[in-house]
Amino acid sequence: MSNILFALYHDFAANSAVHVHNFANQLAALGHSTAVAIPEDSDRGAGLGEQNYSGQRFDQVDGDWSHVFANGRPPNLVHAWTPREYVRLFCEKLAGLCDFSLFVHLEDNEELILEVNLGVPFHKLTASRSAEFPSNLSHPRHYRAFIASADGVTMIMDRLERFVPPELPKMVLWPGADREIFFPRPRPPQLLEQLGIRNGTVVLCYTGNVHSANSRDVRSLYLAAAILDREGTPARLIRTGRDFCSFLGPDEEWAHKVSIELGHVSYREIPALLSLADVLAQPGADNAFNEFRLPGKLPEFFAMGRPVIVPRTNVGRFVRHGEDAWVLDKVDGLGIVDAVLQLRENKALSERLAAGATAFGREHFDWQRNARALAAFYDKITAGPKDQTDVSAVTVS
């Protein structure tokens, strides 16, 4: 069995921490010794539930392995959770302390995220020799070399293979949903009353942060709630998460008339909020941001027994329209309004979509099954020389 160290680009407040937390726990259940290292520990993940792994700050990992792994030995496998510069530099530090097999996980178009955050085209960023780049983003000149140095690569979406050298072994690795807290349930009437939501109100719900790359998409949910409410169908949008940019316009009153802003809430409070929704909509379209990602909330959406609306990108490429989810070319304000009204008028369709979403989630977003696939990938790569893994031959779960 292996000592496996996950290197996460942020503390446990990041959505990606849910993935790392669960894979670390599942691999521990398979007999491996696991640890998670983070750049800072303002949030150590207490809200995520039981942690069957040790947690360390990057600067605490100094070659004394007794406080990292129970057997006191160094990691023989390090999984870099995204090629962000924080993580790359930490892995560089680790390489000076011990030998290990390196795996890199991809979950976003890192080049687009750099462009959006810095406001500069990627080709200009790579050409700059004097600019300093934030360590919480990928370095435009170093991140590809870091990926190429890995023994294997995991990807949250198949299209990310364009950023991986063709000879590197790779697999598509999907997350899961915690079935102990995310499951179909009726609306809790006390919570509806607490939030001031009247009977007959259409409830939308978005549990996630807003940043420059997804702000336009999230704004669509506010627009949908506002349009429904204005046109005679009372509607409210429940929002959790943090806003890292201004995205509603100079006058936000129109949006806050139909939204219930809860800010950051404990992870274990999210299922009850999702259970209030009539539909669970993931806004967006097939573009250079969405095609490479798997929104962290989607596994939880599919577990809740509600109709799920998705764009024809990322997960929307794998579901059956009208069976597993309601798939639109573009999930924007008007698209959400039309879908909500159709589903309100067609109870049988709504019930079929709810059942289909639950079945799809159970098949594809299973932590145990996906962790076993990850462990098998580790074993295959570490047992022999590097060889090419055909990403098209690897199932998504």
XYZ file of N, CA, C and O in Angstrom, residues 108-201:
376
model
N -9.580 22.682 -15.105
C -9.978 23.939 -15.736
C -9.058 24.236 -16.916
O -7.955 23.690 -17.014
N -9.516 25.140 -17.768
C -8.670 25.728 -18.793
C -7.817 26.795 -18.093
O -8.230 27.938 -17.929
N -6.629 26.391 -17.653
C -5.780 27.287 -16.870
C -5.377 28.534 -17.666
O -5.208 29.613 -17.089
N -5.235 28.395 -18.948
C -4.815 29.535 -19.775
C -5.907 30.598 -19.847
O -5.639 31.799 -19.757
N -7.152 30.167 -19.982
C -8.255 31.119 -20.012
C -8.406 31.804 -18.657
O -8.654 33.013 -18.585
N -8.254 31.048 -17.578
C -8.374 31.630 -16.243
C -7.304 32.703 -16.038
O -7.564 33.762 -15.454
N -6.103 32.456 -16.523
C -5.059 33.473 -16.458
C -5.460 34.719 -17.245
O -5.327 35.848 -16.757
N -5.934 34.525 -18.456
C -6.344 35.663 -19.289
C -7.426 36.497 -18.601
O -7.345 37.723 -18.552
N -8.434 35.822 -18.074
C -9.568 36.527 -17.478
C -9.143 37.276 -16.218
O -9.538 38.422 -15.989
N -8.318 36.630 -15.392
C -7.917 37.260 -14.135
C -6.919 38.394 -14.325
O -6.942 39.376 -13.574
N -6.047 38.271 -15.319
C -5.012 39.286 -15.506
C -5.344 40.280 -16.603
O -4.663 41.300 -16.753
N -6.380 39.980 -17.402
C -6.792 40.903 -18.451
C -5.798 41.035 -19.586
O -5.748 42.077 -20.255
N -5.015 39.976 -19.817
C -3.973 39.988 -20.852
C -4.069 38.683 -21.639
O -4.216 37.614 -21.042
N -3.996 38.704 -22.977
C -4.020 37.465 -23.759
C -2.896 36.520 -23.343
O -1.792 36.967 -23.004
N -3.182 35.230 -23.387
C -2.222 34.249 -22.885
C -0.893 34.311 -23.630
O 0.167 34.177 -23.025
N -0.928 34.524 -24.942
C 0.327 34.539 -25.700
C 1.230 35.678 -25.252
O 2.464 35.573 -25.296
N 0.629 36.766 -24.808
C 1.438 37.885 -24.299
C 1.996 37.557 -22.919
O 3.105 37.967 -22.570
N 1.242 36.809 -22.134
C 1.730 36.411 -20.809
C 2.928 35.478 -20.935
O 3.904 35.596 -20.182
N 2.885 34.560 -21.887
C 4.008 33.634 -22.049
C 5.250 34.349 -22.564
O 6.377 33.909 -22.300
N 5.060 35.437 -23.304
C 6.201 36.160 -23.865
C 6.863 37.086 -22.852
O 8.017 37.494 -23.027
N 6.132 37.400 -21.766
C 6.668 38.342 -20.777
C 7.748 37.682 -19.932
O 7.549 36.589 -19.394
N 8.877 38.336 -19.817
C 9.982 37.806 -19.004
C 10.152 38.580 -17.706
O 10.967 38.200 -16.867
N 9.415 39.654 -17.544
C 9.601 40.485 -16.353
C 8.386 40.500 -15.431
O 8.520 40.821 -14.250
N 7.218 40.147 -15.958
C 5.997 40.217 -15.149
C 6.016 39.178 -14.032
O 6.556 38.080 -14.189
N 5.423 39.546 -12.901
C 5.221 38.612 -11.803
C 3.784 38.103 -11.858
O 2.850 38.862 -12.115
N 3.615 36.795 -11.616
C 2.297 36.184 -11.729
C 1.832 35.670 -10.371
O 2.641 35.174 -9.586
N 0.523 35.785 -10.086
C 0.009 35.315 -8.789
C 0.239 33.820 -8.613
O 0.020 33.032 -9.538
N 0.665 33.432 -7.417
C 0.961 32.018 -7.162
C -0.293 31.165 -7.068
O -0.203 29.937 -7.118
N -1.466 31.790 -6.927
C -2.698 31.001 -6.873
C -3.232 30.676 -8.268
O -4.258 30.010 -8.403
N -2.525 31.134 -9.313
C -2.844 30.776 -10.690
C -1.688 29.980 -11.277
O -0.607 29.916 -10.696
N -1.907 29.379 -12.431
C -0.817 28.658 -13.092
C 0.153 29.643 -13.739
O -0.265 30.689 -14.243
N 1.416 29.299 -13.721
C 2.424 30.159 -14.351
C 2.404 29.915 -15.857
O 2.503 28.765 -16.306
N 2.268 30.955 -16.674
C 2.092 30.750 -18.120
C 3.251 30.027 -18.795
O 3.054 29.373 -19.826
N 4.466 30.139 -18.254
C 5.610 29.469 -18.880
C 5.967 28.148 -18.215
O 6.616 27.316 -18.833
N 5.561 27.940 -16.972
C 6.006 26.753 -16.237
C 4.968 25.629 -16.156
O 5.339 24.471 -15.974
N 3.680 25.975 -16.284
C 2.689 24.965 -15.925
C 2.657 23.786 -16.908
O 2.453 22.639 -16.513
N 2.890 24.043 -18.194
C 2.880 22.942 -19.172
C 4.045 21.991 -18.920
O 3.910 20.770 -19.031
N 5.216 22.548 -18.577
C 6.374 21.697 -18.279
C 6.122 20.865 -17.028
O 6.557 19.705 -16.939
N 5.412 21.444 -16.067
C 5.071 20.709 -14.852
C 4.177 19.521 -15.196
O 4.399 18.401 -14.723
N 3.165 19.737 -16.027
C 2.302 18.634 -16.455
C 3.124 17.566 -17.161
O 2.975 16.362 -16.911
N 4.024 17.993 -18.055
C 4.841 17.042 -18.830
C 5.773 16.232 -17.954
O 6.178 15.123 -18.326
N 6.108 16.751 -16.770
C 7.024 16.033 -15.874
C 6.327 14.935 -15.081
O 6.986 14.146 -14.399
N 5.002 14.875 -15.168
C 4.242 13.920 -14.362
C 4.358 12.503 -14.918
O 4.630 12.287 -16.104
N 4.123 11.542 -14.033
C 4.045 10.139 -14.451
C 2.667 9.813 -15.004
O 2.511 8.892 -15.797
N 1.666 10.551 -14.565
C 0.311 10.357 -15.055
C -0.519 11.591 -14.798
O -0.193 12.412 -13.938
N -1.607 11.736 -15.541
C -2.479 12.908 -15.427
C -3.920 12.444 -15.284
O -4.376 11.560 -16.018
N -4.622 13.038 -14.324
C -6.067 12.840 -14.222
C -6.744 14.124 -14.672
O -6.234 15.225 -14.448
N -7.910 13.971 -15.300
C -8.614 15.122 -15.871
C -10.092 15.032 -15.511
O -10.688 13.962 -15.635
N -10.657 16.129 -15.104
C -12.071 16.115 -14.741
C -12.966 16.069 -15.977
O -14.124 15.675 -15.886
N -12.416 16.455 -17.136
C -13.180 16.414 -18.377
C -12.253 15.988 -19.509
O -11.085 16.382 -19.550
N -12.764 15.163 -20.430
C -11.927 14.571 -21.473
C -11.243 15.614 -22.355
O -10.112 15.413 -22.811
N -11.893 16.754 -22.593
C -11.321 17.748 -23.500
C -10.048 18.392 -22.955
O -9.312 19.038 -23.692
N -9.760 18.205 -21.675
C -8.524 18.734 -21.102
C -7.287 18.029 -21.641
O -6.163 18.484 -21.424
N -7.473 16.932 -22.365
C -6.315 16.222 -22.913
C -5.521 17.093 -23.891
O -4.348 16.817 -24.157
N -6.117 18.161 -24.392
C -5.386 19.039 -25.314
C -4.201 19.706 -24.617
O -3.281 20.198 -25.276
N -4.219 19.769 -23.275
C -3.127 20.392 -22.531
C -2.105 19.365 -22.040
O -1.173 19.719 -21.317
N -2.284 18.102 -22.413
C -1.436 17.018 -21.914
C -0.622 16.438 -23.070
O -1.181 16.152 -24.134
N 0.696 16.260 -22.894
C 1.479 15.612 -23.951
C 0.866 14.263 -24.315
O 0.453 13.502 -23.433
N 0.787 13.931 -25.595
C 0.066 12.727 -26.018
C 0.629 11.435 -25.462
O -0.100 10.454 -25.304
N 1.922 11.414 -25.142
C 2.517 10.161 -24.665
C 2.255 9.883 -23.193
O 2.515 8.776 -22.702
N 1.731 10.865 -22.465
C 1.521 10.686 -21.024
C 0.268 9.851 -20.752
O -0.784 10.075 -21.353
N 0.350 8.901 -19.807
C -0.870 8.189 -19.395
C -1.854 9.161 -18.772
O -1.470 10.068 -18.028
N -3.123 8.973 -19.066
C -4.130 9.896 -18.580
C -5.455 9.179 -18.381
O -5.714 8.151 -19.018
N -6.275 9.706 -17.507
C -7.619 9.157 -17.317
C -8.578 10.286 -16.954
O -8.181 11.311 -16.391
N -9.834 10.096 -17.301
C -10.888 11.014 -16.884
C -11.352 10.587 -15.496
O -11.692 9.424 -15.268
N -11.329 11.520 -14.563
C -11.695 11.232 -13.179
C -12.813 12.175 -12.759
O -12.604 13.377 -12.620
N -14.007 11.601 -12.563
C -15.134 12.397 -12.105
C -15.259 12.309 -10.589
O -14.884 11.303 -9.981
N -15.803 13.359 -9.966
C -16.030 13.331 -8.521
C -17.292 12.553 -8.176
O -17.858 11.848 -9.023
N -17.757 12.700 -6.963
C -18.975 12.028 -6.527
C -19.831 12.956 -5.696
O -19.567 14.153 -5.587
N -20.864 12.397 -5.116
C -21.719 13.113 -4.172
C -21.847 12.250 -2.924
O -21.950 11.022 -3.017
N -21.820 12.863 -1.782
C -21.935 12.162 -0.512
C -23.382 11.736 -0.313
O -24.253 12.549 0.000
N -23.663 10.437 -0.499
C -25.038 9.943 -0.455
C -25.641 9.993 0.947
O -26.855 9.829 1.104
N -24.822 10.201 1.952
C -25.360 10.300 3.304
C -26.058 11.632 3.538
O -26.922 11.741 4.407
N -25.693 12.662 2.774
C -26.338 13.960 2.973
C -27.025 14.489 1.721
O -27.947 15.315 1.817
N -26.610 14.033 0.534
C -27.252 14.460 -0.712
C -28.130 13.323 -1.226
O -27.645 12.327 -1.765
N -29.441 13.478 -1.048
C -30.393 12.453 -1.485
C -31.755 13.112 -1.662
O -32.018 14.191 -1.112
N -32.659 12.486 -2.442
C -33.983 13.078 -2.666
C -34.756 13.194 -1.358
O -34.745 12.286 -0.527
N -35.433 14.320 -1.177
C -36.224 14.547 0.031
C -37.262 15.618 -0.261
O -37.083 16.444 -1.165
N -38.345 15.649 0.502
C -39.334 16.724 0.318
C -38.799 18.050 0.837
O -37.820 18.093 1.594
N -39.446 19.120 0.423
C -39.065 20.451 0.906
C -39.305 20.552 2.416
O -40.411 20.232 2.883
N -38.346 20.991 3.193
C -38.594 21.198 4.631
C -39.406 22.464 4.861
O -38.934 23.571 4.583
N -40.654 22.355 5.341
C -41.519 23.537 5.476
C -40.957 24.582 6.435
O -41.148 25.785 6.227
N -40.236 24.128 7.491
C -39.684 25.105 8.436
C -38.655 26.002 7.761
O -38.578 27.206 8.049
N -37.858 25.433 6.848
C -36.841 26.222 6.165
C -37.481 27.192 5.183
O -37.031 28.333 5.038
N -38.533 26.739 4.505
C -39.266 27.655 3.614
C -39.788 28.865 4.392
O -39.663 30.012 3.957
N -40.358 28.582 5.558
C -40.887 29.669 6.384
C -39.767 30.574 6.879
O -39.895 31.806 6.871
N -38.661 29.951 7.285
C -37.527 30.723 7.794
C -36.992 31.687 6.734
O -36.592 32.817 7.045
N -36.984 31.246 5.475
C -36.460 32.072 4.391
C -37.523 32.991 3.782
O -37.225 33.746 2.854
N -38.747 32.898 4.280
C -39.809 33.779 3.795
C -40.302 33.422 2.411
O -40.733 34.311 1.657
N -40.268 32.137 2.059
C -40.706 31.693 0.731
C -42.143 31.196 0.816
O -42.442 30.252 1.553
N -43.034 31.826 0.067
C -44.444 31.479 0.103
C -44.752 30.281 -0.783
O -44.036 30.001 -1.744
N -45.871 29.604 -0.484
C -46.331 28.498 -1.320
C -46.576 28.990 -2.746
O -47.086 30.095 -2.948
N -46.221 28.156 -3.711
C -46.418 28.502 -5.111
C -45.264 29.257 -5.727
O -45.285 29.536 -6.932
N -44.247 29.577 -4.932
C -43.083 30.292 -5.451
C -42.116 29.319 -6.117
O -41.791 28.271 -5.560
